[in-house]
JSON list of N, CA and C in Angstrom, two decimals:
[
{"chain": "A", "resi": 185, "resn": "MET", "atom": "N", "xyz": [-12.03, 13.42, -5.84]},
{"chain": "A", "resi": 185, "resn": "MET", "atom": "CA", "xyz": [-11.22, 13.58, -7.03]},
{"chain": "A", "resi": 185, "resn": "MET", "atom": "C", "xyz": [-10.30, 12.37, -7.17]},
{"chain": "A", "resi": 186, "resn": "GLN", "atom": "N", "xyz": [-10.24, 11.81, -8.32]},
{"chain": "A", "resi": 186, "resn": "GLN", "atom": "CA", "xyz": [-9.32, 10.72, -8.59]},
{"chain": "A", "resi": 186, "resn": "GLN", "atom": "C", "xyz": [-8.21, 11.24, -9.50]},
{"chain": "A", "resi": 187, "resn": "LYS", "atom": "N", "xyz": [-7.00, 10.74, -9.28]},
{"chain": "A", "resi": 187, "resn": "LYS", "atom": "CA", "xyz": [-5.90, 11.04, -10.19]},
{"chain": "A", "resi": 187, "resn": "LYS", "atom": "C", "xyz": [-4.98, 9.84, -10.21]},
{"chain": "A", "resi": 188, "resn": "GLU", "atom": "N", "xyz": [-4.30, 9.68, -11.30]},
{"chain": "A", "resi": 188, "resn": "GLU", "atom": "CA", "xyz": [-3.39, 8.55, -11.47]},
{"chain": "A", "resi": 188, "resn": "GLU", "atom": "C", "xyz": [-1.99, 8.97, -11.04]},
{"chain": "A", "resi": 189, "resn": "ILE", "atom": "N", "xyz": [-1.39, 8.15, -10.15]},
{"chain": "A", "resi": 189, "resn": "ILE", "atom": "CA", "xyz": [-0.02, 8.41, -9.69]},
{"chain": "A", "resi": 189, "resn": "ILE", "atom": "C", "xyz": [0.77, 7.12, -9.83]},
{"chain": "A", "resi": 190, "resn": "THR", "atom": "N", "xyz": [2.07, 7.23, -9.72]},
{"chain": "A", "resi": 190, "resn": "THR", "atom": "CA", "xyz": [2.92, 6.04, -9.81]},
{"chain": "A", "resi": 190, "resn": "THR", "atom": "C", "xyz": [2.86, 5.25, -8.51]},
{"chain": "A", "resi": 191, "resn": "ILE", "atom": "N", "xyz": [3.21, 3.98, -8.60]},
{"chain": "A", "resi": 191, "resn": "ILE", "atom": "CA", "xyz": [3.31, 3.15, -7.40]},
{"chain": "A", "resi": 191, "resn": "ILE", "atom": "C", "xyz": [4.31, 3.76, -6.43]},
{"chain": "A", "resi": 192, "resn": "LYS", "atom": "N", "xyz": [5.42, 4.25, -6.97]},
{"chain": "A", "resi": 192, "resn": "LYS", "atom": "CA", "xyz": [6.46, 4.88, -6.13]},
{"chain": "A", "resi": 192, "resn": "LYS", "atom": "C", "xyz": [5.89, 6.05, -5.34]},
{"chain": "A", "resi": 193, "resn": "GLU", "atom": "N", "xyz": [5.11, 6.90, -5.98]},
{"chain": "A", "resi": 193, "resn": "GLU", "atom": "CA", "xyz": [4.50, 8.04, -5.29]},
{"chain": "A", "resi": 193, "resn": "GLU", "atom": "C", "xyz": [3.53, 7.56, -4.21]},
{"chain": "A", "resi": 194, "resn": "PHE", "atom": "N", "xyz": [2.72, 6.57, -4.54]},
{"chain": "A", "resi": 194, "resn": "PHE", "atom": "CA", "xyz": [1.75, 6.06, -3.57]},
{"chain": "A", "resi": 194, "resn": "PHE", "atom": "C", "xyz": [2.44, 5.45, -2.36]},
{"chain": "A", "resi": 195, "resn": "VAL", "atom": "N", "xyz": [3.45, 4.62, -2.60]},
{"chain": "A", "resi": 195, "resn": "VAL", "atom": "CA", "xyz": [4.16, 3.96, -1.51]},
{"chain": "A", "resi": 195, "resn": "VAL", "atom": "C", "xyz": [4.87, 5.00, -0.64]},
{"chain": "A", "resi": 196, "resn": "SER", "atom": "N", "xyz": [5.46, 6.00, -1.26]},
{"chain": "A", "resi": 196, "resn": "SER", "atom": "CA", "xyz": [6.14, 7.06, -0.48]},
{"chain": "A", "resi": 196, "resn": "SER", "atom": "C", "xyz": [5.15, 7.77, 0.43]},
{"chain": "A", "resi": 197, "resn": "GLU", "atom": "N", "xyz": [3.99, 8.11, -0.09]},
{"chain": "A", "resi": 197, "resn": "GLU", "atom": "CA", "xyz": [2.97, 8.79, 0.71]},
{"chain": "A", "resi": 197, "resn": "GLU", "atom": "C", "xyz": [2.44, 7.86, 1.81]},
{"chain": "A", "resi": 198, "resn": "LEU", "atom": "N", "xyz": [2.23, 6.60, 1.49]},
{"chain": "A", "resi": 198, "resn": "LEU", "atom": "CA", "xyz": [1.74, 5.64, 2.47]},
{"chain": "A", "resi": 198, "resn": "LEU", "atom": "C", "xyz": [2.73, 5.48, 3.62]},
{"chain": "A", "resi": 199, "resn": "VAL", "atom": "N", "xyz": [4.01, 5.32, 3.31]},
{"chain": "A", "resi": 199, "resn": "VAL", "atom": "CA", "xyz": [5.05, 5.18, 4.34]},
{"chain": "A", "resi": 199, "resn": "VAL", "atom": "C", "xyz": [5.14, 6.47, 5.17]},
{"chain": "A", "resi": 200, "resn": "ARG", "atom": "N", "xyz": [5.04, 7.62, 4.52]},
{"chain": "A", "resi": 200, "resn": "ARG", "atom": "CA", "xyz": [5.09, 8.90, 5.24]},
{"chain": "A", "resi": 200, "resn": "ARG", "atom": "C", "xyz": [3.94, 8.99, 6.23]},
{"chain": "A", "resi": 201, "resn": "ARG", "atom": "N", "xyz": [2.74, 8.58, 5.81]},
{"chain": "A", "resi": 201, "resn": "ARG", "atom": "CA", "xyz": [1.58, 8.62, 6.70]},
{"chain": "A", "resi": 201, "resn": "ARG", "atom": "C", "xyz": [1.75, 7.67, 7.88]},
{"chain": "A", "resi": 202, "resn": "ILE", "atom": "N", "xyz": [2.28, 6.48, 7.61]},
{"chain": "A", "resi": 202, "resn": "ILE", "atom": "CA", "xyz": [2.50, 5.51, 8.68]},
{"chain": "A", "resi": 202, "resn": "ILE", "atom": "C", "xyz": [3.55, 6.03, 9.66]},
{"chain": "A", "resi": 203, "resn": "ASP", "atom": "N", "xyz": [4.64, 6.56, 9.15]},
{"chain": "A", "resi": 203, "resn": "ASP", "atom": "CA", "xyz": [5.72, 7.06, 10.00]},
{"chain": "A", "resi": 203, "resn": "ASP", "atom": "C", "xyz": [5.29, 8.25, 10.85]},
{"chain": "A", "resi": 204, "resn": "SER", "atom": "N", "xyz": [4.36, 9.05, 10.36]},
{"chain": "A", "resi": 204, "resn": "SER", "atom": "CA", "xyz": [3.91, 10.22, 11.13]},
{"chain": "A", "resi": 204, "resn": "SER", "atom": "C", "xyz": [2.64, 9.93, 11.92]},
{"chain": "A", "resi": 205, "resn": "ASP", "atom": "N", "xyz": [2.31, 8.64, 12.06]},
{"chain": "A", "resi": 205, "resn": "ASP", "atom": "CA", "xyz": [1.15, 8.20, 12.85]},
{"chain": "A", "resi": 205, "resn": "ASP", "atom": "C", "xyz": [-0.17, 8.78, 12.34]},
{"chain": "A", "resi": 206, "resn": "LYS", "atom": "N", "xyz": [-0.24, 9.05, 11.05]},
{"chain": "A", "resi": 206, "resn": "LYS", "atom": "CA", "xyz": [-1.51, 9.47, 10.46]},
{"chain": "A", "resi": 206, "resn": "LYS", "atom": "C", "xyz": [-2.29, 8.22, 10.07]},
{"chain": "A", "resi": 207, "resn": "GLY", "atom": "N", "xyz": [-3.58, 8.34, 9.99]},
{"chain": "A", "resi": 207, "resn": "GLY", "atom": "CA", "xyz": [-4.41, 7.20, 9.62]},
{"chain": "A", "resi": 207, "resn": "GLY", "atom": "C", "xyz": [-4.21, 6.81, 8.17]},
{"chain": "A", "resi": 208, "resn": "ILE", "atom": "N", "xyz": [-4.43, 5.53, 7.90]},
{"chain": "A", "resi": 208, "resn": "ILE", "atom": "CA", "xyz": [-4.33, 5.06, 6.51]},
{"chain": "A", "resi": 208, "resn": "ILE", "atom": "C", "xyz": [-5.67, 4.54, 6.02]},
{"chain": "A", "resi": 209, "resn": "ASP", "atom": "N", "xyz": [-6.74, 4.76, 6.81]},
{"chain": "A", "resi": 209, "resn": "ASP", "atom": "CA", "xyz": [-8.07, 4.35, 6.36]},
{"chain": "A", "resi": 209, "resn": "ASP", "atom": "C", "xyz": [-8.48, 5.05, 5.07]},
{"chain": "A", "resi": 210, "resn": "CYS", "atom": "N", "xyz": [-7.95, 6.23, 4.85]},
{"chain": "A", "resi": 210, "resn": "CYS", "atom": "CA", "xyz": [-8.28, 6.97, 3.63]},
{"chain": "A", "resi": 210, "resn": "CYS", "atom": "C", "xyz": [-7.77, 6.25, 2.38]},
{"chain": "A", "resi": 211, "resn": "CYS", "atom": "N", "xyz": [-6.82, 5.36, 2.57]},
{"chain": "A", "resi": 211, "resn": "CYS", "atom": "CA", "xyz": [-6.17, 4.67, 1.45]},
{"chain": "A", "resi": 211, "resn": "CYS", "atom": "C", "xyz": [-6.60, 3.20, 1.35]},
{"chain": "A", "resi": 212, "resn": "ARG", "atom": "N", "xyz": [-7.67, 2.84, 2.00]},
{"chain": "A", "resi": 212, "resn": "ARG", "atom": "CA", "xyz": [-8.10, 1.44, 2.08]},
{"chain": "A", "resi": 212, "resn": "ARG", "atom": "C", "xyz": [-8.23, 0.80, 0.69]},
{"chain": "A", "resi": 213, "resn": "GLU", "atom": "N", "xyz": [-8.94, 1.42, -0.21]},
{"chain": "A", "resi": 213, "resn": "GLU", "atom": "CA", "xyz": [-9.13, 0.86, -1.56]},
{"chain": "A", "resi": 213, "resn": "GLU", "atom": "C", "xyz": [-7.82, 0.81, -2.34]},
{"chain": "A", "resi": 214, "resn": "GLU", "atom": "N", "xyz": [-7.00, 1.83, -2.18]},
{"chain": "A", "resi": 214, "resn": "GLU", "atom": "CA", "xyz": [-5.73, 1.88, -2.88]},
{"chain": "A", "resi": 214, "resn": "GLU", "atom": "C", "xyz": [-4.77, 0.80, -2.36]},
{"chain": "A", "resi": 215, "resn": "ILE", "atom": "N", "xyz": [-4.80, 0.55, -1.06]},
{"chain": "A", "resi": 215, "resn": "ILE", "atom": "CA", "xyz": [-3.97, -0.50, -0.48]},
{"chain": "A", "resi": 215, "resn": "ILE", "atom": "C", "xyz": [-4.41, -1.86, -1.03]},
{"chain": "A", "resi": 216, "resn": "LYS", "atom": "N", "xyz": [-5.71, -2.06, -1.15]},
{"chain": "A", "resi": 216, "resn": "LYS", "atom": "CA", "xyz": [-6.21, -3.30, -1.74]},
{"chain": "A", "resi": 216, "resn": "LYS", "atom": "C", "xyz": [-5.73, -3.45, -3.19]},
{"chain": "A", "resi": 217, "resn": "ARG", "atom": "N", "xyz": [-5.79, -2.35, -3.96]},
{"chain": "A", "resi": 217, "resn": "ARG", "atom": "CA", "xyz": [-5.31, -2.39, -5.35]},
{"chain": "A", "resi": 217, "resn": "ARG", "atom": "C", "xyz": [-3.83, -2.71, -5.41]},
{"chain": "A", "resi": 218, "resn": "LEU", "atom": "N", "xyz": [-3.06, -2.11, -4.51]},
{"chain": "A", "resi": 218, "resn": "LEU", "atom": "CA", "xyz": [-1.62, -2.37, -4.46]},
{"chain": "A", "resi": 218, "resn": "LEU", "atom": "C", "xyz": [-1.35, -3.83, -4.12]},
{"chain": "A", "resi": 219, "resn": "ALA", "atom": "N", "xyz": [-2.09, -4.38, -3.16]},
{"chain": "A", "resi": 219, "resn": "ALA", "atom": "CA", "xyz": [-1.92, -5.78, -2.79]},
{"chain": "A", "resi": 219, "resn": "ALA", "atom": "C", "xyz": [-2.26, -6.70, -3.96]},
{"chain": "A", "resi": 220, "resn": "GLU", "atom": "N", "xyz": [-3.33, -6.41, -4.68]},
{"chain": "A", "resi": 220, "resn": "GLU", "atom": "CA", "xyz": [-3.71, -7.22, -5.84]},
{"chain": "A", "resi": 220, "resn": "GLU", "atom": "C", "xyz": [-2.64, -7.14, -6.93]},
{"chain": "A", "resi": 221, "resn": "LEU", "atom": "N", "xyz": [-2.11, -5.94, -7.16]},
{"chain": "A", "resi": 221, "resn": "LEU", "atom": "CA", "xyz": [-1.06, -5.75, -8.16]},
{"chain": "A", "resi": 221, "resn": "LEU", "atom": "C", "xyz": [0.19, -6.53, -7.77]},
{"chain": "A", "resi": 222, "resn": "ALA", "atom": "N", "xyz": [0.58, -6.44, -6.50]},
{"chain": "A", "resi": 222, "resn": "ALA", "atom": "CA", "xyz": [1.76, -7.17, -6.03]},
{"chain": "A", "resi": 222, "resn": "ALA", "atom": "C", "xyz": [1.55, -8.67, -6.16]},
{"chain": "A", "resi": 223, "resn": "GLY", "atom": "N", "xyz": [0.35, -9.13, -5.87]},
{"chain": "A", "resi": 223, "resn": "GLY", "atom": "CA", "xyz": [0.05, -10.55, -6.00]},
{"chain": "A", "resi": 223, "resn": "GLY", "atom": "C", "xyz": [0.16, -11.05, -7.43]},
{"chain": "A", "resi": 224, "resn": "ARG", "atom": "N", "xyz": [-0.18, -10.20, -8.39]},
{"chain": "A", "resi": 224, "resn": "ARG", "atom": "CA", "xyz": [-0.07, -10.57, -9.81]},
{"chain": "A", "resi": 224, "resn": "ARG", "atom": "C", "xyz": [1.35, -10.43, -10.34]},
{"chain": "A", "resi": 225, "resn": "LYS", "atom": "N", "xyz": [2.02, -9.34, -9.99]},
{"chain": "A", "resi": 225, "resn": "LYS", "atom": "CA", "xyz": [3.31, -9.01, -10.58]},
{"chain": "A", "resi": 225, "resn": "LYS", "atom": "C", "xyz": [4.50, -9.70, -9.91]},
{"chain": "A", "resi": 226, "resn": "CYS", "atom": "N", "xyz": [4.42, -9.95, -8.62]},
{"chain": "A", "resi": 226, "resn": "CYS", "atom": "CA", "xyz": [5.56, -10.57, -7.94]},
{"chain": "A", "resi": 226, "resn": "CYS", "atom": "C", "xyz": [5.07, -11.55, -6.88]},
{"chain": "A", "resi": 227, "resn": "PRO", "atom": "N", "xyz": [4.36, -12.58, -7.31]},
{"chain": "A", "resi": 227, "resn": "PRO", "atom": "CA", "xyz": [3.75, -13.50, -6.35]},
{"chain": "A", "resi": 227, "resn": "PRO", "atom": "C", "xyz": [4.73, -14.35, -5.55]},
{"chain": "A", "resi": 228, "resn": "ASP", "atom": "N", "xyz": [5.95, -14.51, -6.03]},
{"chain": "A", "resi": 228, "resn": "ASP", "atom": "CA", "xyz": [6.92, -15.37, -5.35]},
{"chain": "A", "resi": 228, "resn": "ASP", "atom": "C", "xyz": [7.95, -14.59, -4.54]},
{"chain": "A", "resi": 229, "resn": "GLU", "atom": "N", "xyz": [7.86, -13.26, -4.53]},
{"chain": "A", "resi": 229, "resn": "GLU", "atom": "CA", "xyz": [8.75, -12.45, -3.71]},
{"chain": "A", "resi": 229, "resn": "GLU", "atom": "C", "xyz": [8.44, -12.70, -2.24]},
{"chain": "A", "resi": 230, "resn": "LYS", "atom": "N", "xyz": [9.43, -12.54, -1.39]},
{"chain": "A", "resi": 230, "resn": "LYS", "atom": "CA", "xyz": [9.27, -12.76, 0.05]},
{"chain": "A", "resi": 230, "resn": "LYS", "atom": "C", "xyz": [9.18, -11.42, 0.77]},
{"chain": "A", "resi": 231, "resn": "ILE", "atom": "N", "xyz": [8.44, -11.41, 1.88]},
{"chain": "A", "resi": 231, "resn": "ILE", "atom": "CA", "xyz": [8.33, -10.23, 2.73]},
{"chain": "A", "resi": 231, "resn": "ILE", "atom": "C", "xyz": [8.34, -10.71, 4.18]},
{"chain": "A", "resi": 232, "resn": "LEU", "atom": "N", "xyz": [9.02, -10.00, 5.05]},
{"chain": "A", "resi": 232, "resn": "LEU", "atom": "CA", "xyz": [9.07, -10.34, 6.46]},
{"chain": "A", "resi": 232, "resn": "LEU", "atom": "C", "xyz": [7.85, -9.74, 7.15]},
{"chain": "A", "resi": 233, "resn": "VAL", "atom": "N", "xyz": [7.08, -10.55, 7.85]},
{"chain": "A", "resi": 233, "resn": "VAL", "atom": "CA", "xyz": [5.87, -10.07, 8.52]},
{"chain": "A", "resi": 233, "resn": "VAL", "atom": "C", "xyz": [5.89, -10.50, 9.98]},
{"chain": "A", "resi": 234, "resn": "THR", "atom": "N", "xyz": [5.20, -9.75, 10.80]},
{"chain": "A", "resi": 234, "resn": "THR", "atom": "CA", "xyz": [4.93, -10.14, 12.17]},
{"chain": "A", "resi": 234, "resn": "THR", "atom": "C", "xyz": [3.47, -10.58, 12.17]},
{"chain": "A", "resi": 235, "resn": "TRP", "atom": "N", "xyz": [3.25, -11.89, 12.20]},
{"chain": "A", "resi": 235, "resn": "TRP", "atom": "CA", "xyz": [1.92, -12.45, 12.04]},
{"chain": "A", "resi": 235, "resn": "TRP", "atom": "C", "xyz": [1.16, -12.38, 13.36]},
{"chain": "A", "resi": 236, "resn": "LYS", "atom": "N", "xyz": [-0.05, -11.83, 13.33]},
{"chain": "A", "resi": 236, "resn": "LYS", "atom": "CA", "xyz": [-0.88, -11.74, 14.53]},
{"chain": "A", "resi": 236, "resn": "LYS", "atom": "C", "xyz": [-2.19, -12.46, 14.26]},
{"chain": "A", "resi": 237, "resn": "ASP", "atom": "N", "xyz": [-2.61, -13.28, 15.23]},
{"chain": "A", "resi": 237, "resn": "ASP", "atom": "CA", "xyz": [-3.89, -13.99, 15.09]},
{"chain": "A", "resi": 237, "resn": "ASP", "atom": "C", "xyz": [-5.01, -13.23, 15.74]}
]
């Protein structure tokens, strides 16, 4: 089932899943969409990352 939700709702659910050690593989496509949207809408914003090779 697909349904349209706000970015705020998606991010809240994603953070909740991460904080409760639930898997996020179920959201793989949605995370890609969010990344693409962020890349288009706020490409010059900064984010702190821990880079791993």
